[in-house]
PDB file of C-alpha atoms in Angstrom:
ATOM      1  CA  MET A   1      99.643 -13.114 -10.909  1.00  0.00           C
ATOM      2  CA  GLU A   2      98.237 -14.166 -14.271  1.00  0.00           C
ATOM      3  CA  VAL A   3      94.525 -14.626 -14.965  1.00  0.00           C
ATOM      4  CA  THR A   4      93.703 -16.902 -17.779  1.00  0.00           C
ATOM      5  CA  ILE A   5      90.149 -17.305 -19.152  1.00  0.00           C
ATOM      6  CA  ASN A   6      89.482 -20.340 -21.252  1.00  0.00           C
ATOM      7  CA  ALA A   7      86.503 -22.083 -22.677  1.00  0.00           C
ATOM      8  CA  ASP A   8      85.902 -24.136 -19.553  1.00  0.00           C
ATOM      9  CA  THR A   9      85.842 -21.150 -17.328  1.00  0.00           C
ATOM     10  CA  LEU A  10      83.241 -19.440 -19.471  1.00  0.00           C
ATOM     11  CA  VAL A  11      80.985 -22.464 -19.670  1.00  0.00           C
ATOM     12  CA  LYS A  12      80.996 -22.801 -15.726  1.00  0.00           C
ATOM     13  CA  LEU A  13      80.308 -18.938 -15.509  1.00  0.00           C
ATOM     14  CA  ALA A  14      77.392 -19.323 -18.002  1.00  0.00           C
ATOM     15  CA  ALA A  15      76.140 -22.399 -15.962  1.00  0.00           C
ATOM     16  CA  VAL A  16      76.137 -20.499 -12.808  1.00  0.00           C
ATOM     17  CA  LEU A  17      74.504 -17.388 -14.315  1.00  0.00           C
ATOM     18  CA  THR A  18      71.861 -19.495 -16.095  1.00  0.00           C
ATOM     19  CA  SER A  19      71.107 -21.310 -12.586  1.00  0.00           C
ATOM     20  CA  LEU A  20      70.804 -17.876 -10.833  1.00  0.00           C
ATOM     21  CA  GLY A  21      68.641 -16.643 -13.557  1.00  0.00           C
ATOM     22  CA  VAL A  22      66.348 -19.799 -13.271  1.00  0.00           C
ATOM     23  CA  ILE A  23      66.104 -19.569  -9.565  1.00  0.00           C
ATOM     24  CA  GLY A  24      65.415 -15.961  -9.680  1.00  0.00           C
ATOM     25  CA  GLY A  25      62.574 -16.540 -12.250  1.00  0.00           C
ATOM     26  CA  VAL A  26      60.936 -19.184 -10.140  1.00  0.00           C
ATOM     27  CA  LEU A  27      61.091 -16.944  -6.989  1.00  0.00           C
ATOM     28  CA  LEU A  28      59.558 -13.992  -9.078  1.00  0.00           C
ATOM     29  CA  TRP A  29      56.771 -16.330 -10.390  1.00  0.00           C
ATOM     30  CA  CYS A  30      55.937 -17.576  -6.960  1.00  0.00           C
ATOM     31  CA  PHE A  31      55.810 -13.992  -5.546  1.00  0.00           C
ATOM     32  CA  LYS A  32      53.597 -12.897  -8.406  1.00  0.00           C
ATOM     33  CA  PHE A  33      51.341 -15.960  -8.042  1.00  0.00           C
ATOM     34  CA  VAL A  34      50.866 -15.223  -4.281  1.00  0.00           C
ATOM     35  CA  GLN A  35      50.034 -11.536  -5.049  1.00  0.00           C
ATOM     36  CA  ARG A  36      47.510 -12.401  -7.700  1.00  0.00           C
ATOM     37  CA  ASN A  37      45.838 -14.991  -5.372  1.00  0.00           C
ATOM     38  CA  LYS A  38      45.565 -12.361  -2.626  1.00  0.00           C
ATOM     39  CA  LYS A  39      44.112  -9.797  -5.128  1.00  0.00           C
ATOM     40  CA  GLN A  40      41.526 -12.490  -6.306  1.00  0.00           C
ATOM     41  CA  ASP A  41      40.536 -13.267  -2.739  1.00  0.00           C
ATOM     42  CA  GLU A  42      39.822  -9.547  -2.036  1.00  0.00           C
ATOM     43  CA  GLU A  43      37.713  -9.256  -5.301  1.00  0.00           C
ATOM     44  CA  LEU A  44      35.861 -12.392  -4.307  1.00  0.00           C
ATOM     45  CA  LYS A  45      35.173 -11.021  -0.958  1.00  0.00           C
ATOM     46  CA  ALA A  46      33.645  -7.823  -2.439  1.00  0.00           C
ATOM     47  CA  ILE A  47      31.631  -9.982  -4.865  1.00  0.00           C
ATOM     48  CA  ARG A  48      30.177 -11.985  -2.031  1.00  0.00           C
ATOM     49  CA  LYS A  49      29.328  -8.686  -0.100  1.00  0.00           C
ATOM     50  CA  GLU A  50      27.526  -7.199  -3.168  1.00  0.00           C
ATOM     51  CA  GLN A  51      25.698 -10.554  -3.752  1.00  0.00           C
ATOM     52  CA  THR A  52      24.531 -10.668  -0.194  1.00  0.00           C
ATOM     53  CA  LEU A  53      23.281  -7.118  -0.521  1.00  0.00           C
ATOM     54  CA  ILE A  54      21.382  -8.036  -3.651  1.00  0.00           C
ATOM     55  CA  CYS A  55      19.910 -11.013  -1.931  1.00  0.00           C
ATOM     56  CA  TYR A  56      18.579  -8.951   0.927  1.00  0.00           C
ATOM     57  CA  GLY A  57      17.160  -6.532  -1.692  1.00  0.00           C
ATOM     58  CA  LEU A  58      15.307  -9.257  -3.408  1.00  0.00           C
ATOM     59  CA  LEU A  59      14.079 -10.549  -0.125  1.00  0.00           C
ATOM     60  CA  ALA A  60      12.670  -7.223   0.756  1.00  0.00           C
ATOM     61  CA  CYS A  61      10.898  -7.110  -2.709  1.00  0.00           C
ATOM     62  CA  LEU A  62       9.390 -10.524  -2.137  1.00  0.00           C
ATOM     63  CA  LYS A  63       8.233  -9.365   1.440  1.00  0.00           C
ATOM     64  CA  GLY A  64       6.677  -6.425  -0.258  1.00  0.00           C
ATOM     65  CA  LEU A  65       4.789  -8.449  -2.811  1.00  0.00           C
ATOM     66  CA  LYS A  66       3.607 -10.703  -0.004  1.00  0.00           C
ATOM     67  CA  GLU A  67       2.370  -7.783   1.873  1.00  0.00           C
ATOM     68  CA  GLN A  68       0.300  -6.843  -1.205  1.00  0.00           C
ATOM     69  CA  GLY A  69      -1.334 -10.143  -1.341  1.00  0.00           C
ATOM     70  CA  CYS A  70       0.822 -12.218  -3.598  1.00  0.00           C
ATOM     71  CA  ASN A  71       1.038 -15.710  -2.495  1.00  0.00           C
ATOM     72  CA  GLY A  72       2.198 -19.118  -3.971  1.00  0.00           C
ATOM     73  CA  PRO A  73       5.473 -18.708  -5.657  1.00  0.00           C
ATOM     74  CA  VAL A  74       6.278 -15.519  -3.798  1.00  0.00           C
ATOM     75  CA  THR A  75       5.834 -17.191  -0.469  1.00  0.00           C
ATOM     76  CA  GLU A  76       7.907 -20.292  -1.668  1.00  0.00           C
ATOM     77  CA  ALA A  77      10.760 -18.125  -3.015  1.00  0.00           C
ATOM     78  CA  MET A  78      10.834 -15.911   0.103  1.00  0.00           C
ATOM     79  CA  ASN A  79      11.185 -19.019   2.385  1.00  0.00           C
ATOM     80  CA  LYS A  80      13.741 -20.430   0.122  1.00  0.00           C
ATOM     81  CA  MET A  81      15.718 -17.043   0.216  1.00  0.00           C
ATOM     82  CA  GLU A  82      15.382 -16.757   3.984  1.00  0.00           C
ATOM     83  CA  LYS A  83      16.857 -20.275   4.443  1.00  0.00           C
ATOM     84  CA  TYR A  84      19.609 -19.738   2.088  1.00  0.00           C
ATOM     85  CA  LEU A  85      20.712 -16.420   3.851  1.00  0.00           C
ATOM     86  CA  ASN A  86      20.414 -18.059   7.293  1.00  0.00           C
ATOM     87  CA  GLN A  87      22.499 -20.956   6.176  1.00  0.00           C
ATOM     88  CA  ALA A  88      25.036 -18.630   4.524  1.00  0.00           C
ATOM     89  CA  ALA A  89      25.395 -16.637   7.585  1.00  0.00           C
ATOM     90  CA  HIS A  90      26.176 -19.543   9.691  1.00  0.00           C
ATOM     91  CA  ASP A  91      28.619 -20.889   7.197  1.00  0.00           C
ATOM     92  CA  GLU A  92      30.429 -17.540   7.420  1.00  0.00           C
ATOM     93  CA  ASP A  93      30.754 -17.807  11.172  1.00  0.00           C
ATOM     94  CA  THR A  94      32.739 -21.087  11.238  1.00  0.00           C
TER      95      THR A  94
END
């Protein structure tokens, strides 16, 4: 049995290897994209929790100011903050 390698065989082999490389590259890119997206979702979830905690702290400060007799903008801001937190809590449930 005699094996001959000519230019046509090399071109076909190069085409197959290139195709496999491109397919592998696309699959690797898709995998990395999904992993990066999952990581970003986790980071956003942590940021939302932190912002919620900050909002509750701000609301507590506003309530403290109102108890000390500050009215006007403090009451308005407190009402808006309570409304926002209430709406945000209901949006999370759905």
